[in-house]
CSV table of C-alpha atoms and ligand atoms in Angstrom, one decimal:
chain,number,residue,atom,x,y,z
A,1,MET,CA,108.3,80.3,130.3
A,2,SER,CA,109.4,78.5,127.1
A,3,GLU,CA,111.8,80.1,124.7
A,4,SER,CA,109.2,80.6,121.9
A,5,SER,CA,107.0,82.7,124.2
A,6,LEU,CA,109.6,85.4,124.1
A,7,THR,CA,108.9,86.3,120.4
A,8,SER,CA,106.8,89.4,119.8
A,9,GLU,CA,104.0,87.5,118.1
A,10,ALA,CA,103.7,84.9,120.9
A,11,LEU,CA,103.5,87.8,123.4
A,12,ILE,CA,100.8,89.5,121.4
A,13,LEU,CA,98.7,86.4,121.3
A,14,GLU,CA,99.2,85.9,125.0
A,15,ALA,CA,98.0,89.5,125.6
A,16,VAL,CA,95.1,89.2,123.2
A,17,ALA,CA,93.7,86.2,125.1
A,18,ARG,CA,93.9,88.2,128.4
A,19,ILE,CA,92.9,91.8,127.5
A,20,ASP,CA,89.2,92.4,127.9
A,21,SER,CA,88.7,95.4,125.5
A,22,GLU,CA,87.1,96.0,122.1
A,23,THR,CA,90.6,96.2,120.5
A,24,PRO,CA,92.8,93.6,122.2
A,25,ARG,CA,95.2,93.1,119.2
A,26,LEU,CA,95.7,96.9,118.8
A,27,ASP,CA,96.2,97.3,122.6
A,28,ALA,CA,98.8,94.5,122.6
A,29,GLU,CA,100.6,95.9,119.6
A,30,LEU,CA,100.7,99.4,121.1
A,31,LEU,CA,102.1,98.2,124.4
A,32,LEU,CA,104.7,96.0,122.7
A,33,SER,CA,105.7,98.8,120.4
A,34,HIS,CA,106.0,101.2,123.3
A,35,VAL,CA,108.3,98.8,125.2
A,36,THR,CA,110.5,97.8,122.3
A,37,GLY,CA,110.5,100.9,120.1
A,38,TRP,CA,109.5,98.6,117.2
A,39,SER,CA,106.7,100.0,115.0
A,40,ARG,CA,103.4,98.1,114.7
A,41,THR,CA,104.2,97.5,111.0
A,42,SER,CA,107.6,95.9,111.9
A,43,LEU,CA,105.9,93.8,114.6
A,44,ARG,CA,103.9,92.2,111.9
A,45,ALA,CA,106.8,92.0,109.4
A,46,TRP,CA,109.1,90.3,112.0
A,47,PRO,CA,106.9,88.3,114.3
A,48,GLU,CA,109.8,86.1,115.5
A,49,ARG,CA,111.9,88.8,117.1
A,50,GLU,CA,112.6,88.3,120.7
A,51,LEU,CA,112.4,90.7,123.6
A,52,THR,CA,115.1,91.3,126.1
A,53,ALA,CA,114.4,90.2,129.7
A,54,ALA,CA,114.0,93.9,130.7
A,55,GLN,CA,111.6,94.6,127.8
A,56,LEU,CA,109.6,91.4,128.7
A,57,ALA,CA,109.3,92.5,132.4
A,58,GLN,CA,108.1,96.0,131.3
A,59,PHE,CA,105.6,94.5,128.9
A,60,HIS,CA,104.1,92.2,131.5
A,61,THR,CA,103.8,95.1,134.0
A,62,LEU,CA,101.9,97.2,131.4
A,63,LEU,CA,99.8,94.2,130.3
A,64,ALA,CA,98.7,93.6,133.9
A,65,ARG,CA,97.7,97.2,134.2
A,66,ARG,CA,95.8,97.0,130.9
A,67,ILE,CA,94.0,93.8,132.1
A,68,ASP,CA,92.9,95.9,135.2
A,69,GLY,CA,91.3,98.3,132.8
A,70,GLU,CA,93.8,101.2,132.8
A,71,PRO,CA,93.4,103.2,129.5
A,72,ILE,CA,96.1,102.6,126.8
A,73,ALA,CA,96.6,106.3,126.7
A,74,HIS,CA,97.6,106.3,130.4
A,75,LEU,CA,100.0,103.4,129.9
A,76,LEU,CA,101.7,105.0,126.9
A,77,GLY,CA,101.5,108.5,128.3
A,78,THR,CA,100.4,109.7,124.9
A,79,GLN,CA,97.3,109.8,122.6
A,80,ASP,CA,97.2,110.7,119.0
A,81,PHE,CA,94.6,113.4,118.1
A,82,TRP,CA,94.2,115.0,114.7
A,83,SER,CA,97.8,115.0,113.3
A,84,LEU,CA,99.3,115.5,116.7
A,85,THR,CA,100.7,113.2,119.4
A,86,LEU,CA,99.7,114.6,122.8
A,87,ALA,CA,101.0,113.9,126.3
A,88,VAL,CA,98.2,112.6,128.4
A,89,THR,CA,97.9,112.2,132.2
A,90,PRO,CA,95.1,111.0,134.5
A,91,ASP,CA,94.4,114.7,135.3
A,92,THR,CA,92.4,115.2,132.1
A,93,LEU,CA,90.0,113.6,129.6
A,94,ILE,CA,91.7,111.4,127.1
A,95,PRO,CA,91.2,113.0,123.6
A,96,ARG,CA,88.6,111.0,121.6
A,97,PRO,CA,88.5,110.5,117.8
A,98,ASP,CA,84.9,111.9,117.7
A,99,THR,CA,86.2,115.2,119.0
A,100,GLU,CA,88.1,115.5,115.7
A,101,CYS,CA,84.6,116.2,114.2
A,102,LEU,CA,84.5,119.4,116.2
A,103,VAL,CA,87.9,120.4,114.8
A,104,GLU,CA,86.6,119.7,111.2
A,105,VAL,CA,83.4,121.8,111.8
A,106,ALA,CA,85.4,124.7,113.3
A,107,LEU,CA,87.8,124.7,110.4
A,108,ALA,CA,85.0,124.9,107.9
A,109,LEU,CA,83.3,128.0,109.5
A,110,PRO,CA,83.5,131.4,107.7
A,111,LEU,CA,85.9,133.2,110.0
A,112,PRO,CA,88.4,136.1,109.6
A,113,PRO,CA,92.0,135.1,108.7
A,114,ASN,CA,93.3,136.2,112.1
A,115,ALA,CA,90.4,134.7,114.0
A,116,ARG,CA,90.5,135.0,117.8
A,117,VAL,CA,89.7,131.6,119.2
A,118,LEU,CA,89.0,130.2,122.7
A,119,ASP,CA,88.9,126.5,123.8
A,120,LEU,CA,87.0,126.3,127.1
A,121,GLY,CA,88.1,123.4,129.3
A,122,THR,CA,91.0,122.4,127.1
A,123,GLY,CA,92.4,119.5,129.1
A,124,THR,CA,95.4,118.2,127.1
A,125,GLY,CA,94.9,121.2,124.7
A,126,ALA,CA,93.7,118.8,122.0
A,127,ILE,CA,91.2,121.0,120.2
A,128,ALA,CA,93.1,124.2,120.6
A,129,LEU,CA,96.3,122.7,119.3
A,130,ALA,CA,94.7,121.0,116.4
A,131,LEU,CA,93.2,124.4,115.4
A,132,ALA,CA,96.5,126.2,115.9
A,133,SER,CA,98.3,123.6,113.8
A,134,GLU,CA,95.9,124.0,110.9
A,135,ARG,CA,95.5,127.8,111.0
A,136,PRO,CA,98.8,129.5,112.0
A,137,PRO,CA,97.4,133.0,111.7
A,138,TRP,CA,94.7,132.3,114.3
A,139,GLN,CA,95.2,133.6,117.8
A,140,VAL,CA,94.2,130.6,119.8
A,141,SER,CA,93.7,130.7,123.6
A,142,ALA,CA,92.6,128.0,125.9
A,143,CYS,CA,91.5,127.8,129.6
A,144,ASP,CA,91.0,125.1,132.1
A,145,ALA,CA,89.8,125.2,135.8
A,146,VAL,CA,92.3,122.4,136.7
A,147,ALA,CA,95.9,123.6,137.4
A,148,ASP,CA,97.4,120.3,136.2
A,149,ALA,CA,95.4,120.5,132.9
A,150,VAL,CA,96.7,124.1,132.4
A,151,ALA,CA,100.3,122.8,132.9
A,152,LEU,CA,99.7,119.8,130.6
A,153,ALA,CA,98.2,121.9,127.8
A,154,ARG,CA,101.2,124.3,128.0
A,155,ARG,CA,103.6,121.4,127.9
A,156,ASN,CA,101.9,120.0,124.8
A,157,ALA,CA,102.0,123.3,123.1
A,158,GLU,CA,105.7,123.7,123.8
A,159,GLN,CA,106.5,120.1,122.7
A,160,LEU,CA,104.6,120.7,119.4
A,161,SER,CA,106.0,124.2,119.0
A,162,LEU,CA,102.5,125.6,118.5
A,163,PRO,CA,101.5,129.0,119.8
A,164,LEU,CA,98.8,128.6,122.4
A,165,ARG,CA,97.9,130.9,125.3
A,166,VAL,CA,96.6,128.8,128.2
A,167,VAL,CA,95.1,130.4,131.3
A,168,SER,CA,93.5,129.2,134.4
A,169,SER,CA,89.8,129.8,134.4
A,170,HIS,CA,86.6,127.9,135.2
A,171,TRP,CA,84.7,128.5,131.9
A,172,PHE,CA,84.5,132.3,131.5
A,173,ASP,CA,84.7,133.1,135.2
A,174,ASP,CA,88.3,134.2,135.5
A,175,LEU,CA,89.0,135.5,132.0
A,176,LEU,CA,89.9,139.1,131.3
A,177,PRO,CA,87.2,140.9,129.3
A,178,GLN,CA,87.7,140.2,125.6
A,179,ARG,CA,85.8,139.0,122.5
A,180,PHE,CA,86.4,136.0,120.3
A,181,ASP,CA,85.4,135.0,116.7
A,182,LEU,CA,85.1,131.4,117.7
A,183,ILE,CA,84.5,129.6,121.0
A,184,VAL,CA,84.8,125.8,121.1
A,185,SER,CA,84.3,123.4,124.0
A,186,ASN,CA,84.2,119.7,124.8
A,187,PRO,CA,82.8,120.1,128.3
A,188,PRO,CA,81.7,117.4,130.7
A,189,TYR,CA,78.2,116.2,129.6
A,190,ILE,CA,77.5,112.9,131.2
A,191,ALA,CA,74.6,112.5,133.7
A,192,ALA,CA,75.8,111.7,137.2
A,193,ASP,CA,73.9,108.4,137.3
A,194,ASP,CA,75.0,107.2,133.8
A,195,HIS,CA,76.0,103.5,134.0
A,196,HIS,CA,78.7,104.0,131.4
A,197,LEU,CA,80.8,105.7,134.1
A,198,SER,CA,81.6,102.3,135.6
A,199,GLN,CA,82.8,100.9,132.3
A,200,GLY,CA,86.0,101.2,130.3
A,201,ASP,CA,88.4,104.1,130.1
A,202,VAL,CA,86.1,106.6,131.9
A,203,ARG,CA,86.7,104.8,135.2
A,204,PHE,CA,90.2,106.2,135.1
A,205,GLU,CA,89.4,109.7,133.9
A,206,PRO,CA,88.6,112.6,136.3
A,207,ALA,CA,84.8,113.0,137.0
A,208,THR,CA,85.3,116.8,136.6
A,209,ALA,CA,86.0,116.2,132.9
A,210,LEU,CA,83.0,113.9,132.4
A,211,VAL,CA,80.1,114.5,134.7
A,212,SER,CA,77.8,117.5,134.7
A,213,GLY,CA,74.8,117.3,137.1
A,214,ALA,CA,71.7,115.1,137.0
A,215,ASP,CA,71.1,115.6,133.3
A,216,GLY,CA,74.6,116.1,132.1
A,217,LEU,CA,73.8,119.7,130.9
A,218,ASN,CA,74.9,121.9,133.9
A,219,ASP,CA,78.1,123.0,132.2
A,220,LEU,CA,76.6,123.4,128.8
A,221,ARG,CA,73.8,125.6,130.2
A,222,GLN,CA,76.4,127.9,131.7
A,223,ILE,CA,78.7,128.0,128.6
A,224,VAL,CA,75.9,128.6,126.1
A,225,ALA,CA,74.2,131.3,128.2
A,226,GLN,CA,77.4,133.2,128.8
A,227,ALA,CA,79.1,132.8,125.4
A,228,PRO,CA,77.3,135.8,123.8
A,229,ASP,CA,79.1,138.2,126.2
A,230,TRP,CA,82.4,136.8,124.9
A,231,LEU,CA,81.7,136.6,121.1
A,232,ASP,CA,82.2,139.3,118.6
A,233,ASP,CA,79.5,140.1,116.1
A,234,GLN,CA,79.0,137.1,113.8
A,235,GLY,CA,81.1,134.9,116.1
A,236,TRP,CA,80.5,131.2,116.4
A,237,LEU,CA,80.1,128.8,119.3
A,238,VAL,CA,80.7,125.0,118.7
A,239,VAL,CA,80.2,122.5,121.5
A,240,GLU,CA,80.4,118.7,121.9
A,241,HIS,CA,77.6,117.0,123.7
A,242,GLY,CA,76.0,113.6,124.4
A,243,TYR,CA,74.3,111.6,121.6
A,244,ASP,CA,70.9,112.3,123.0
A,245,GLN,CA,71.4,116.0,123.9
A,246,ALA,CA,71.1,117.7,120.5
A,247,ASP,CA,67.5,119.0,121.0
A,248,ALA,CA,68.2,120.3,124.5
A,249,VAL,CA,71.4,122.0,123.5
A,250,GLN,CA,69.8,123.5,120.4
A,251,ALA,CA,67.1,124.9,122.7
A,252,LEU,CA,69.8,126.4,124.9
A,253,PHE,CA,71.5,128.0,121.9
A,254,ARG,CA,68.2,129.6,120.7
A,255,GLN,CA,67.3,130.8,124.2
A,256,ALA,CA,70.7,132.6,124.3
A,257,GLY,CA,70.0,134.3,121.0
A,258,PHE,CA,72.1,132.2,118.6
A,259,VAL,CA,71.1,131.9,114.9
A,260,ALA,CA,72.0,129.3,112.3
A,261,VAL,CA,71.8,126.7,115.0
A,262,ALA,CA,72.5,123.2,113.8
A,263,SER,CA,73.9,119.9,115.0
A,264,ARG,CA,76.4,117.5,113.5
A,265,LYS,CA,77.1,113.8,113.8
A,266,ASP,CA,80.2,112.0,115.0
A,267,TYR,CA,82.0,109.3,113.1
A,268,GLY,CA,79.5,106.7,114.6
A,269,GLY,CA,76.5,108.6,113.1
A,270,GLN,CA,75.4,110.0,116.5
A,271,ASP,CA,74.5,113.7,117.1
A,272,ARG,CA,77.6,115.0,118.8
A,273,LEU,CA,78.0,118.7,118.2
A,274,THR,CA,75.9,121.8,118.1
A,275,LEU,CA,76.9,125.1,116.6
A,276,GLY,CA,75.4,128.6,116.3
A,277,GLN,CA,76.3,132.1,115.3
A,278,PHE,CA,75.8,135.2,117.4
A,279,THR,CA,74.9,138.4,115.7
A,280,ARG,CA,74.6,141.7,117.6
B,301,LIG,N1,82.6,111.4,124.9
B,301,LIG,C1,83.1,111.0,126.2
B,301,LIG,C2,82.5,109.7,126.6
B,301,LIG,O1,81.3,109.4,126.3
B,301,LIG,C3,82.7,112.0,127.2
B,301,LIG,C4,83.4,113.3,127.0
B,301,LIG,C5,82.8,114.4,127.8
B,301,LIG,O2,82.2,114.2,128.8
B,301,LIG,N2,83.2,115.5,127.3
B,301,LIG,O3,83.2,108.9,127.1
């Protein structure tokens, strides 16, 4: 390898040529920044800086894994979500920017100052922690059926010094009887035969966090049907779903007795969320 190929910019260009992703330059900068501790801004300001041999070896190891398709979040061990940097492992879904829309919608609801909130299937804890960070008086709880996810969400809460109660439960099945003012969830909602499951990051994420039966709605059916038993009068349910599931999910909400049922779009302009209020 020639001397010049040790500069950060030469390495970025080498990586961009080899990474098959929608964001090769960003991916390369994130990996190089991770290895060197240099910010992405400083990589651009000082493109001629050279890596040490150890940094170079680590960069090439991560680059090879990225070329094999491993998600950037798994290689860095973190993913930014809302204003937070969350630890991420292969045990849970990687938080998506579109899920920040769910946080925005939840924060805009008319809720009591000390709202009791539940995040069902919290994974990294992303939604619950974003809500806890914005509304310190809220009492935010979260559950997950996967023990490693419960542990990860607790670890993220601790690292961010945010109050979050995380319990082990498959949806509502193992919760103690109680009522909430707001229930949120980004459940699995992809159909088992969806061809997207063989493309991109999802290949490295657990199927339990992604796939929900033949039509992708198995978990949403259970969550929406059972939520009224766990909501206080005037309580809200907000769920994320697939871009083509808004009509089906709205029908589930109405069948379960919700009012003010509406859907909201994600940042790409696709229907992505449905919400409703339960009045007793
Ligand atoms: N939005 C994710 C995707 O399409 C899926 C998230 C989910 O199933 N909850 O990759």
